[in-house]
Amino acid sequence: MSLLIFGTTSFDTIETPCGTATRVLGGSAMHACFAASHFTPTRLVSIVGNDFPDDWRWELQTRDVDLRGLPTCELVKTQFWRGRYHDNWHDREHLEVDLDVFEHFDPVLPDEYRTSEYVLLGQHDPMFQLRVLQQLQRPKWVMVDTIDYWIINRRTVLNRVLERVDGLFVNDAEARLLTGEFNLVRAAQRLLTFGPKCVIVKKGEHGSMLATNDELFLLPAFPVADLVDPTGAGDAFAGAMMGYLSRHPNEIRRAMAMGSVVASFAVEGFGLERLKTITRLTTDERMSEYDAMRFVG
Amino acid sequence: MSLLIFGTTSFDTIETPCGTATRVLGGSAMHACFAASHFTPTRLVSIVGNDFPDDWRWELQTRDVDLRGLPTCELVKTQFWRGRYHDNWHDREHLEVDLDVFEHFDPVLPDEYRTSEYVLLGQHDPMFQLRVLQQLQRPKWVMVDTIDYWIINRRTVLNRVLERVDGLFVNDAEARLLTGEFNLVRAAQRLLTFGPKCVIVKKGEHGSMLATNDELFLLPAFPVADLVDPTGAGDAFAGAMMGYLSRHPNEIRRAMAMGSVVASFAVEGFGLERLKTITRLTTDERMSEYDAMRFVG
């Protein structure tokens, strides 16, 4: 089943309690594509600037990522973000950002992409997310991710997106911001009234929760002892989950577990460093370990 | 198998975002005893003052709680605590405390208690915890709980306690305080070098983790939509877990799941209000629901 991933492509300079990485590839689309590529070929929709190197195109192509939806804007540079994580690994400061590339962006899907059945709308301006949605012919399962900035500044458009998707990814703070409910069970129930049939609350090291009108599913996170960089962990979770789901449409819980396993690798290196090195075998081995860690008997 | 529970008995005046409760019965021993009583008779070791009502003695006795280890100090009142939870339900202020009763306290075990096989040393001054430990003849499984105050002010004695117990309960902040390690996996591994064979990190709404030298076990918390008062949730978790474990010594993971279920009831009312109303049938029903919420397939 075909998977389309939409989102940002970015060069990130990241300071964590572990060290600093300079201009490493990131962005919601990149983290999700690398994560999804362990399970299925992916159709990428994003934009890069005149500084995007061929090496990375090659890296993506060897992972069966279709780049026909990745235009290059020759006038400007690729998105850039510089940020610093505090000692608690959770709070972070945005130190510098260059978003010029999006002034030239209109996400037009290549014809072949329009019939995509599984779609991940990674975090980005909801205007763009809506534009992608409008070009899809008959998707089977669309999930959208968002962040606080869009919730605060683009709420009306975001609401239109939410009415049209099957599922929503949020973290705990975003769930609270969207609903005004502090309690996450209540917040998730409330989010279901906005349109999506399922809500996945990503709580980082504390795991994730799936809520539908019929069920709650609780998943602790795979525990990571060697945390290096949390950037993109949520995107890797979403990408791996959607990659797995596109192959196993009835296994949403197992797909989330796969998301947790792949995210646990993602945070063990800066940028895509660690995700680049893992194989399907590595993820399956960690999944067995993870299953044993959750088994109650 | 016999279970001994040691800890504080207190009257608590509690303000939460949900309302206020005045002078409700609490304390680490009370929450743990009520929780454990669904699984096994309990031997209580604590102290009360001249204001402790017969009604509560009767409540405890109907739950098969042995009160021979609960002396009354006629000179002073029972411990009193007044606290206020912030809107995040996590941070709390200690507004008032009366600990006079402990100036007259020496936890001497009735002879019949000394052969107890399962022992929960609820949070209290480690001097008292050590005193209880020294009177036990050959316990099979002793777990100790503590809080930041004792970690900071009684570290040397606490270390002696840790060298002599089988297991330790801590929350995430306490695990970090005891070890200086921010990462909880590393903190738990470090705690194992202090003496205990197992460490249980209680993370409240985020679940719990069991670490031994051979395994990690991850358990999400049973999700509570109607939170009323988090006071004593950790004690209820520990009490129910130890109660279940004393009956099923090889089922530590299931015992933790039972701890989570009973704690989820505990927070649905002020003080012991909700714990008083549940039955073994209620807990078993919620356990089935909980198992279904964690099942991946």
Coordinates of C-alpha atoms in Angstrom, one line a residue:
Chain A
M1 CA 0.0 0.0 0.0
S2 CA 1.4 3.4 -1.0
L3 CA 2.6 5.8 1.7
L4 CA 2.9 9.6 1.2
I5 CA 4.9 11.6 3.7
F6 CA 4.6 15.4 3.8
G7 CA 6.5 17.8 6.0
T8 CA 9.6 19.9 6.5
T9 CA 13.2 19.4 5.4
S10 CA 15.6 21.2 7.5
F11 CA 19.3 21.6 8.5
D12 CA 19.5 21.7 12.2
T13 CA 22.2 22.8 14.6
I14 CA 21.4 21.2 17.9
E15 CA 22.8 21.5 21.4
T16 CA 21.8 18.8 23.9
P17 CA 23.3 18.0 27.3
C18 CA 25.3 15.4 25.3
G19 CA 27.0 17.8 22.8
T20 CA 26.4 19.8 19.7
A21 CA 25.8 18.8 16.1
T22 CA 26.0 21.4 13.3
R23 CA 23.8 21.5 10.3
V24 CA 22.6 17.9 10.4
L25 CA 19.7 16.9 8.2
G26 CA 16.3 17.0 9.9
G27 CA 12.8 18.2 9.6
S28 CA 9.5 16.4 10.1
A29 CA 9.5 14.8 6.6
M30 CA 13.1 13.6 6.8
H31 CA 12.8 11.9 10.2
A32 CA 9.5 10.3 9.2
C33 CA 10.8 9.1 5.8
F34 CA 13.9 7.5 7.2
A35 CA 11.8 5.8 9.8
A36 CA 9.1 4.6 7.4
S37 CA 11.6 3.4 4.9
H38 CA 12.3 0.3 7.0
F39 CA 8.8 -0.9 6.2
T40 CA 7.7 0.5 2.8
P41 CA 8.7 2.7 -0.1
T42 CA 7.7 6.3 0.5
R43 CA 6.5 9.2 -1.6
L44 CA 8.1 12.4 -0.2
V45 CA 6.5 15.9 -0.4
S46 CA 8.7 18.7 0.9
I47 CA 10.9 21.5 -0.4
V48 CA 14.7 22.1 -0.2
G49 CA 16.9 25.1 -1.2
N50 CA 20.0 25.5 -3.3
D51 CA 22.2 24.1 -0.7
F52 CA 20.7 20.6 -0.5
P53 CA 23.4 18.1 -1.3
D54 CA 23.2 15.2 -3.8
D55 CA 24.6 12.9 -1.2
W56 CA 21.3 13.2 0.7
R57 CA 19.2 12.7 -2.4
W58 CA 21.2 9.5 -2.9
E59 CA 20.7 8.4 0.7
L60 CA 17.0 8.9 0.3
Q61 CA 16.8 7.1 -3.1
T62 CA 18.6 4.0 -1.8
R63 CA 15.9 3.8 0.8
D64 CA 13.2 3.7 -1.8
V65 CA 12.0 7.3 -1.1
D66 CA 10.4 8.8 -4.2
L67 CA 11.8 12.3 -4.7
R68 CA 9.5 13.6 -7.4
G69 CA 7.6 15.6 -4.8
L70 CA 10.8 17.3 -3.5
P71 CA 11.3 20.5 -5.6
T72 CA 14.5 22.6 -5.2
C73 CA 14.1 26.3 -4.8
E74 CA 17.2 27.8 -6.4
L75 CA 16.7 31.2 -5.0
V76 CA 17.1 30.4 -1.3
K77 CA 18.6 28.0 1.2
T78 CA 16.9 24.9 2.8
Q79 CA 15.1 25.6 6.1
F80 CA 17.5 26.1 9.0
W81 CA 16.9 25.7 12.7
R82 CA 19.2 26.1 15.6
G83 CA 18.0 25.0 19.1
R84 CA 19.2 24.1 22.5
Y85 CA 17.8 21.5 24.9
H86 CA 17.9 22.2 28.6
D87 CA 19.3 19.7 31.1
N88 CA 15.9 18.1 31.5
W89 CA 16.0 17.1 27.8
H90 CA 12.5 18.3 27.5
D91 CA 12.4 22.1 27.4
R92 CA 14.2 23.7 24.4
E93 CA 15.0 27.2 23.2
H94 CA 14.6 28.1 19.5
L95 CA 17.8 30.2 18.9
E96 CA 17.7 30.8 15.1
V97 CA 15.4 29.9 12.3
D98 CA 15.4 30.5 8.5
L99 CA 12.1 29.7 6.8
D100 CA 12.6 31.7 3.6
V101 CA 12.2 28.5 1.5
F102 CA 8.5 28.3 2.4
E103 CA 7.7 31.7 0.8
H104 CA 8.2 29.9 -2.5
F105 CA 6.4 26.8 -1.5
D106 CA 3.2 25.3 -3.0
P107 CA 3.0 21.6 -2.4
V108 CA 1.8 20.3 -5.7
L109 CA 1.6 16.6 -5.8
P110 CA 3.0 14.7 -8.8
D111 CA 0.1 12.9 -10.5
E112 CA 1.4 9.5 -9.4
Y113 CA 1.1 10.6 -5.8
R114 CA -2.5 11.5 -5.8
T115 CA -3.8 8.0 -5.4
S116 CA -1.6 7.4 -2.3
E117 CA -3.6 5.3 0.2
Y118 CA -1.7 6.1 3.4
V119 CA -0.7 9.6 4.2
L120 CA 1.2 11.3 7.0
L121 CA 0.9 15.0 7.1
G122 CA 3.9 15.8 9.2
Q123 CA 4.0 19.1 11.3
H124 CA 3.9 22.1 9.0
D125 CA 1.6 25.1 8.3
P126 CA -2.0 23.7 8.2
M127 CA -2.5 25.7 5.0
F128 CA 0.0 23.4 3.3
Q129 CA -1.4 20.3 5.0
L130 CA -4.9 21.3 3.6
R131 CA -3.5 21.9 0.2
V132 CA -2.0 18.3 0.1
L133 CA -5.3 16.9 1.4
Q134 CA -7.2 18.5 -1.4
Q135 CA -5.1 16.9 -4.1
L136 CA -5.5 13.3 -2.7
Q137 CA -8.1 11.2 -4.6
R138 CA -9.3 8.6 -2.1
P139 CA -6.8 8.0 0.7
K140 CA -7.5 5.2 3.1
W141 CA -5.9 6.5 6.2
V142 CA -4.6 10.1 6.7
M143 CA -2.8 11.1 10.0
V144 CA -1.8 14.6 10.8
D145 CA 0.8 15.9 13.2
T146 CA 1.0 19.5 14.5
I147 CA 2.8 21.7 17.0
D148 CA 1.8 24.5 19.4
Y149 CA 2.8 27.3 17.0
W150 CA 0.2 26.2 14.4
I151 CA -2.4 25.6 17.1
I152 CA -2.0 29.2 18.3
N153 CA -1.5 30.9 15.0
R154 CA -3.5 28.8 12.5
R155 CA -6.4 27.4 14.5
T156 CA -9.1 27.9 12.0
V157 CA -7.3 26.2 9.1
L158 CA -6.1 23.5 11.5
N159 CA -9.7 22.8 12.5
R160 CA -10.5 22.3 8.8
V161 CA -7.7 19.8 8.5
L162 CA -8.9 18.0 11.6
E163 CA -12.3 17.6 10.1
R164 CA -10.8 15.8 7.1
V165 CA -8.3 13.3 8.6
D166 CA -8.6 9.9 10.1
G167 CA -6.1 10.4 12.9
L168 CA -4.2 13.1 14.9
F169 CA -0.8 13.0 16.5
V170 CA -0.3 15.4 19.4
N171 CA 2.0 15.5 22.4
D172 CA 0.5 16.1 25.9
A173 CA 1.0 19.9 25.9
E174 CA -0.6 20.2 22.5
A175 CA -3.6 18.0 23.5
R176 CA -4.1 20.4 26.5
L177 CA -3.7 23.5 24.3
L178 CA -6.1 22.3 21.7
T179 CA -8.8 21.3 24.2
G180 CA -8.3 23.3 27.4
E181 CA -8.5 19.9 29.2
F182 CA -5.6 19.1 31.5
N183 CA -6.5 15.4 31.9
L184 CA -5.2 13.6 28.9
V185 CA -8.0 11.0 28.8
R186 CA -10.6 13.8 28.7
A187 CA -8.4 15.8 26.2
A188 CA -8.2 12.8 23.9
Q189 CA -12.0 12.2 24.1
R190 CA -12.5 15.9 23.3
L191 CA -10.1 15.8 20.3
L192 CA -12.2 13.0 18.8
T193 CA -15.1 15.4 18.6
F194 CA -13.0 17.6 16.3
G195 CA -13.1 15.1 13.4
P196 CA -10.4 12.4 13.7
K197 CA -11.4 8.8 14.4
C198 CA -8.3 8.3 16.4
V199 CA -6.0 10.4 18.5
I200 CA -2.5 9.4 19.4
V201 CA -0.9 11.2 22.3
K202 CA 2.9 11.0 22.2
K203 CA 4.4 11.5 25.6
G204 CA 8.1 11.0 24.7
E205 CA 9.9 9.0 27.4
H206 CA 6.5 8.4 29.0
G207 CA 5.1 6.4 26.1
S208 CA 2.0 7.0 24.1
M209 CA -1.8 6.6 24.2
L210 CA -4.3 5.8 21.4
A211 CA -7.8 6.9 21.9
T212 CA -10.8 6.1 19.7
N213 CA -14.5 6.2 20.5
D214 CA -14.3 2.5 21.4
E215 CA -11.0 2.0 23.0
L216 CA -7.9 3.3 24.8
F217 CA -4.5 1.7 24.2
L218 CA -1.6 2.4 26.5
L219 CA 2.0 1.9 25.4
P220 CA 5.1 2.6 27.6
A221 CA 8.1 4.0 25.6
F222 CA 11.0 1.7 24.9
P223 CA 13.5 2.9 27.6
V224 CA 16.6 4.6 26.3
A225 CA 19.8 4.7 28.5
D226 CA 21.9 6.5 25.9
L227 CA 19.9 9.6 25.0
V228 CA 21.8 11.9 22.5
D229 CA 19.2 14.0 20.7
P230 CA 15.4 14.0 21.1
T231 CA 14.9 16.1 17.9
G232 CA 12.5 14.3 15.5
A233 CA 11.7 11.5 17.8
G234 CA 8.0 12.1 17.4
D235 CA 8.4 12.3 13.6
A236 CA 10.3 9.0 13.6
F237 CA 7.5 7.5 15.7
A238 CA 4.8 8.7 13.3
G239 CA 6.8 7.7 10.2
A240 CA 7.6 4.2 11.4
M241 CA 4.0 3.7 12.6
M242 CA 2.6 4.8 9.2
G243 CA 5.1 2.7 7.3
Y244 CA 4.2 -0.4 9.3
L245 CA 0.4 0.4 9.1
S246 CA 0.5 0.7 5.4
R247 CA 1.7 -2.9 5.3
H248 CA -0.5 -4.2 8.1
P249 CA -3.6 -2.1 8.0
N250 CA -5.3 -3.8 10.9
E251 CA -2.4 -3.7 13.3
I252 CA -2.5 -0.1 14.6
R253 CA -1.3 -1.2 18.1
R254 CA 1.6 -3.1 16.7
A255 CA 2.3 -0.2 14.4
M256 CA 2.5 2.1 17.4
A257 CA 4.9 -0.3 19.1
M258 CA 7.0 -0.2 16.0
G259 CA 6.9 3.6 16.2
S260 CA 8.2 3.4 19.7
V261 CA 11.1 1.1 18.8
V262 CA 12.2 3.2 15.8
A263 CA 11.9 6.4 17.9
S264 CA 14.1 4.8 20.5
F265 CA 16.9 4.4 17.9
A266 CA 16.3 7.9 16.5
V267 CA 17.2 9.6 19.9
E268 CA 20.5 7.6 20.2
G269 CA 22.2 9.9 17.7
F270 CA 22.1 13.4 16.4
G271 CA 19.8 14.1 13.4
L272 CA 19.5 10.9 11.3
E273 CA 22.8 9.5 12.3
R274 CA 21.4 6.5 14.2
L275 CA 18.3 6.0 12.0
K276 CA 20.6 5.6 9.0
T277 CA 22.4 2.7 10.5
I278 CA 19.5 0.5 11.6
T279 CA 18.1 -2.4 9.6
R280 CA 14.7 -4.2 9.7
L281 CA 16.6 -6.9 11.6
T282 CA 17.8 -4.5 14.3
T283 CA 14.3 -3.1 14.8
D284 CA 12.8 -6.7 15.0
E285 CA 15.4 -7.6 17.6
R286 CA 14.6 -4.6 19.7
M287 CA 10.9 -5.3 19.3
S288 CA 11.3 -8.7 20.9
E289 CA 13.2 -7.2 23.8
Y290 CA 10.4 -4.5 24.1
D291 CA 7.6 -7.2 24.0
A292 CA 9.4 -9.0 26.9
M293 CA 9.6 -5.8 28.8
R294 CA 5.9 -5.3 28.6
F295 CA 4.8 -8.8 29.2
V296 CA 2.8 -9.2 32.5
G297 CA 1.9 -12.9 32.4
Chain B
M1 CA 1.8 -15.5 53.7
S2 CA 1.9 -12.8 56.3
L3 CA 2.2 -9.1 55.4
L4 CA 3.4 -6.4 57.7
I5 CA 2.9 -2.7 56.8
F6 CA 4.8 0.0 58.5
G7 CA 4.3 3.8 58.0
T8 CA 2.5 6.9 59.0
T9 CA -1.1 7.5 60.1
S10 CA -2.2 11.0 59.5
F11 CA -5.2 13.3 59.3
D12 CA -4.9 15.3 56.1
T13 CA -6.5 18.5 54.9
I14 CA -6.1 18.5 51.2
E15 CA -6.8 21.1 48.5
T16 CA -6.8 19.9 44.9
P17 CA -8.1 21.5 41.7
C18 CA -11.3 19.5 42.5
G19 CA -12.1 20.8 46.0
T20 CA -11.0 20.5 49.6
A21 CA -11.3 17.7 52.1
T22 CA -10.8 18.4 55.8
R23 CA -9.0 16.1 58.2
V24 CA -9.5 12.9 56.2
L25 CA -7.6 9.8 57.3
G26 CA -4.4 9.3 55.4
G27 CA -0.7 8.6 55.9
S28 CA 1.5 6.0 54.1
A29 CA 0.4 3.1 56.4
M30 CA -3.3 3.8 56.0
H31 CA -3.3 4.0 52.2
A32 CA -1.2 0.9 52.0
C33 CA -3.3 -1.1 54.5
F34 CA -6.6 -0.3 52.8
A35 CA -5.1 -1.2 49.4
A36 CA -3.5 -4.4 50.7
S37 CA -6.6 -5.5 52.5
H38 CA -8.2 -6.6 49.2
F39 CA -5.7 -9.4 48.9
T40 CA -4.5 -10.5 52.4
P41 CA -4.8 -9.8 56.1
T42 CA -2.3 -7.2 57.2
R43 CA -0.3 -6.4 60.4
L44 CA -0.1 -2.7 60.9
V45 CA 2.7 -0.8 62.6
S46 CA 2.1 2.9 63.1
I47 CA 1.1 5.3 65.8
V48 CA -1.9 7.5 66.5
G49 CA -2.8 10.2 69.0
N50 CA -5.6 10.8 71.4
D51 CA -8.0 12.0 68.7
F52 CA -8.0 8.8 66.7
P53 CA -11.7 7.6 66.4
D54 CA -12.9 4.2 67.2
D55 CA -14.8 4.2 63.9
W56 CA -11.6 4.0 62.0
R57 CA -10.3 1.2 64.2
W58 CA -13.5 -0.6 63.4
E59 CA -13.1 0.1 59.6
L60 CA -9.6 -1.3 59.8
Q61 CA -10.6 -4.4 61.8
T62 CA -13.4 -5.3 59.4
R63 CA -10.6 -5.4 56.7
D64 CA -8.6 -7.9 58.6
V65 CA -6.0 -5.3 59.7
D66 CA -4.3 -6.4 62.9
L67 CA -4.0 -3.3 65.1
R68 CA -1.8 -4.7 67.8
G69 CA 1.0 -2.7 66.3
L70 CA -0.9 0.6 66.5
P71 CA -0.3 2.2 69.9
T72 CA -2.1 5.3 71.0
C73 CA -0.1 8.2 72.4
E74 CA -2.5 9.8 74.9
L75 CA -0.4 13.0 75.2
V76 CA -0.7 14.3 71.7
K77 CA -2.7 14.3 68.6
T78 CA -2.4 12.1 65.5
Q79 CA -0.1 13.4 62.8
F80 CA -1.7 16.2 60.8
W81 CA -0.8 17.5 57.3
R82 CA -2.3 20.2 55.3
G83 CA -1.3 20.6 51.7
R84 CA -2.4 22.1 48.4
Y85 CA -2.0 20.7 44.9
H86 CA -1.3 23.1 42.0
D87 CA -3.4 23.0 38.8
N88 CA -0.9 20.5 37.2
W89 CA -1.9 18.0 40.0
H90 CA 1.8 17.3 40.5
D91 CA 3.4 20.1 42.4
R92 CA 2.2 20.6 45.9
E93 CA 2.8 22.9 48.8
H94 CA 3.0 21.7 52.4
L95 CA 1.0 24.3 54.3
E96 CA 0.9 22.9 57.8
V97 CA 2.2 19.8 59.6
D98 CA 2.0 18.5 63.1
L99 CA 4.5 15.6 63.8
D100 CA 4.4 15.7 67.7
V101 CA 3.3 12.1 67.9
F102 CA 6.6 10.8 66.5
E103 CA 8.5 12.3 69.5
H104 CA 6.9 9.5 71.5
F105 CA 7.3 6.8 68.9
D106 CA 9.4 3.7 69.1
P107 CA 8.1 1.1 66.7
V108 CA 8.2 -2.0 68.8
L109 CA 6.8 -5.1 67.0
P110 CA 4.3 -7.3 68.8
D111 CA 5.9 -10.7 69.1
E112 CA 3.5 -12.2 66.6
Y113 CA 4.7 -9.8 64.0
R114 CA 8.3 -10.7 64.1
T115 CA 8.0 -13.7 61.8
S116 CA 6.2 -11.7 59.1
E117 CA 7.3 -12.8 55.7
Y118 CA 6.4 -9.9 53.5
V119 CA 7.1 -6.4 54.7
L120 CA 6.4 -2.9 53.4
L121 CA 8.3 -0.2 55.0
G122 CA 6.2 2.8 54.0
Q123 CA 7.7 6.3 53.8
H124 CA 8.9 7.4 57.2
D125 CA 12.1 8.3 59.0
P126 CA 14.7 5.7 58.0
M127 CA 15.6 5.4 61.7
F128 CA 12.2 4.0 62.4
Q129 CA 12.4 1.8 59.2
L130 CA 15.7 0.4 60.4
R131 CA 14.3 -0.2 63.9
V132 CA 11.5 -2.3 62.3
L133 CA 13.9 -4.2 60.1
Q134 CA 16.1 -5.1 63.1
Q135 CA 13.1 -6.8 64.8
L136 CA 12.2 -9.1 61.9
Q137 CA 13.3 -12.6 62.2
R138 CA 13.6 -13.9 58.6
P139 CA 11.5 -11.9 56.2
K140 CA 11.2 -13.2 52.7
W141 CA 10.7 -10.0 50.9
V142 CA 11.0 -6.5 52.3
M143 CA 10.3 -3.4 50.2
V144 CA 11.0 0.2 51.4
D145 CA 9.5 3.5 50.2
T146 CA 11.0 6.9 50.9
I147 CA 10.7 10.6 50.0
D148 CA 13.0 13.5 49.2
Y149 CA 13.0 14.8 52.8
W150 CA 14.6 11.6 54.1
I151 CA 17.0 11.4 51.2
I152 CA 18.2 14.9 52.0
N153 CA 18.2 14.7 55.8
R154 CA 18.8 11.1 56.7
R155 CA 21.0 9.8 53.9
T156 CA 23.4 7.7 56.0
V157 CA 20.6 5.8 57.8
L158 CA 18.7 5.5 54.6
N159 CA 21.8 3.8 53.0
R160 CA 21.9 1.3 55.8
V161 CA 18.2 0.5 55.2
L162 CA 18.8 0.1 51.5
E163 CA 21.6 -2.4 52.2
R164 CA 19.1 -4.6 54.0
V165 CA 16.0 -4.6 51.9
D166 CA 15.0 -6.6 48.8
G167 CA 13.3 -3.8 47.0
L168 CA 13.0 0.0 46.8
F169 CA 10.1 2.2 45.7
V170 CA 11.0 5.7 44.4
N171 CA 9.4 8.2 42.2
D172 CA 11.3 9.7 39.3
A173 CA 12.5 12.8 41.2
E174 CA 13.7 10.6 44.1
A175 CA 15.5 8.3 41.8
R176 CA 17.4 11.3 40.4
L177 CA 18.1 12.8 43.8
L178 CA 19.4 9.5 45.2
T179 CA 21.8 8.8 42.2
G180 CA 22.5 12.1 40.5
E181 CA 21.5 10.4 37.3
F182 CA 18.8 12.2 35.2
N183 CA 18.1 9.2 32.9
L184 CA 15.8 6.8 34.8
V185 CA 17.2 3.6 33.3
R186 CA 20.6 4.6 34.5
A187 CA 19.3 5.9 37.8
A188 CA 17.5 2.5 38.4
Q189 CA 20.7 0.6 37.5
R190 CA 22.6 2.7 39.9
L191 CA 20.1 2.2 42.7
L192 CA 20.6 -1.5 42.4
T193 CA 24.2 -1.1 43.4
F194 CA 23.0 0.4 46.7
G195 CA 21.6 -2.9 47.9
P196 CA 18.1 -3.7 46.7
K197 CA 17.6 -6.6 44.2
C198 CA 14.8 -4.7 42.6
V199 CA 13.8 -1.0 42.1
I200 CA 10.4 0.1 41.3
V201 CA 10.2 3.7 39.9
K202 CA 6.6 5.0 40.3
K203 CA 5.9 7.8 37.8
G204 CA 2.3 8.5 38.7
E205 CA 0.1 9.0 35.6
H206 CA 3.1 7.9 33.5
G207 CA 3.2 4.4 34.9
S208 CA 6.0 2.5 36.6
M209 CA 9.2 0.6 35.8
L210 CA 10.7 -2.4 37.5
A211 CA 14.4 -2.8 37.3
T212 CA 16.5 -5.8 38.4
N213 CA 20.0 -6.8 37.3
D214 CA 18.3 -9.1 34.8
E215 CA 15.3 -7.3 33.5
L216 CA 13.3 -4.1 32.9
F217 CA 9.5 -4.2 33.1
L218 CA 7.5 -1.3 31.8
L219 CA 3.9 -0.6 32.9
P220 CA 1.7 2.3 31.8
A221 CA -0.6 3.6 34.5
F222 CA -4.3 2.8 34.3
P223 CA -5.7 6.0 32.9
V224 CA -8.0 8.0 35.2
A225 CA -10.4 10.5 33.8
D226 CA -11.9 11.6 37.1
L227 CA -8.9 12.6 39.2
V228 CA -9.9 13.9 42.6
D229 CA -6.9 13.6 45.0
P230 CA -3.5 12.1 44.2
T231 CA -2.5 11.9 47.9
G232 CA -1.4 8.4 48.8
A233 CA -1.6 7.0 45.3
G234 CA 2.0 5.7 45.6
D235 CA 1.2 4.1 49.0
A236 CA -1.9 2.4 47.6
F237 CA 0.2 1.1 44.7
A238 CA 2.8 -0.3 47.1
G239 CA 0.2 -1.7 49.5
A240 CA -1.8 -3.5 46.8
M241 CA 1.4 -4.7 45.1
M242 CA 2.7 -6.2 48.4
G243 CA -0.7 -7.6 49.3
Y244 CA -0.9 -9.4 45.9
L245 CA 2.7 -10.5 46.0
S246 CA 2.3 -12.0 49.5
R247 CA -0.3 -14.3 47.9
H248 CA 1.4 -14.9 44.6
P249 CA 5.2 -14.6 45.3
N250 CA 6.3 -15.3 41.7
E251 CA 4.1 -12.7 40.1
I252 CA 5.8 -9.4 40.7
R253 CA 4.7 -8.0 37.3
R254 CA 1.1 -8.9 37.9
A255 CA 1.4 -7.5 41.4
M256 CA 2.6 -4.2 40.0
A257 CA -0.4 -4.2 37.6
M258 CA -2.6 -4.7 40.6
G259 CA -0.9 -1.8 42.3
S260 CA -1.7 0.4 39.3
V261 CA -5.4 -0.7 39.3
V262 CA -5.8 -0.1 43.0
A263 CA -4.0 3.3 42.8
S264 CA -6.3 4.3 40.0
F265 CA -9.3 3.8 42.4
A266 CA -7.5 5.6 45.2
V267 CA -7.1 8.9 43.3
E268 CA -10.8 9.0 42.4
G269 CA -11.7 10.2 45.9
F270 CA -10.3 12.2 48.7
G271 CA -8.3 10.3 51.3
L272 CA -9.6 6.7 51.6
E273 CA -13.1 7.6 50.4
R274 CA -12.9 5.6 47.2
L275 CA -10.6 2.8 48.4
K276 CA -13.2 2.1 51.1
T277 CA -15.9 1.3 48.5
I278 CA -14.1 -1.1 46.2
T279 CA -14.2 -4.8 46.4
R280 CA -12.0 -7.5 45.0
L281 CA -14.6 -7.9 42.2
T282 CA -14.3 -4.2 41.3
T283 CA -10.5 -4.5 41.1
D284 CA -10.7 -7.7 39.0
E285 CA -13.0 -6.0 36.6
R286 CA -10.8 -3.0 36.1
M287 CA -7.8 -5.4 35.7
S288 CA -9.5 -7.0 32.7
E289 CA -10.2 -3.6 31.2
Y290 CA -6.5 -2.6 31.9
D291 CA -5.2 -5.8 30.3
A292 CA -7.2 -5.1 27.2
M293 CA -5.8 -1.5 27.1
R294 CA -2.2 -2.8 27.1
F295 CA -2.7 -5.8 24.7
V296 CA -0.7 -5.3 21.5
G297 CA -1.5 -8.5 19.6

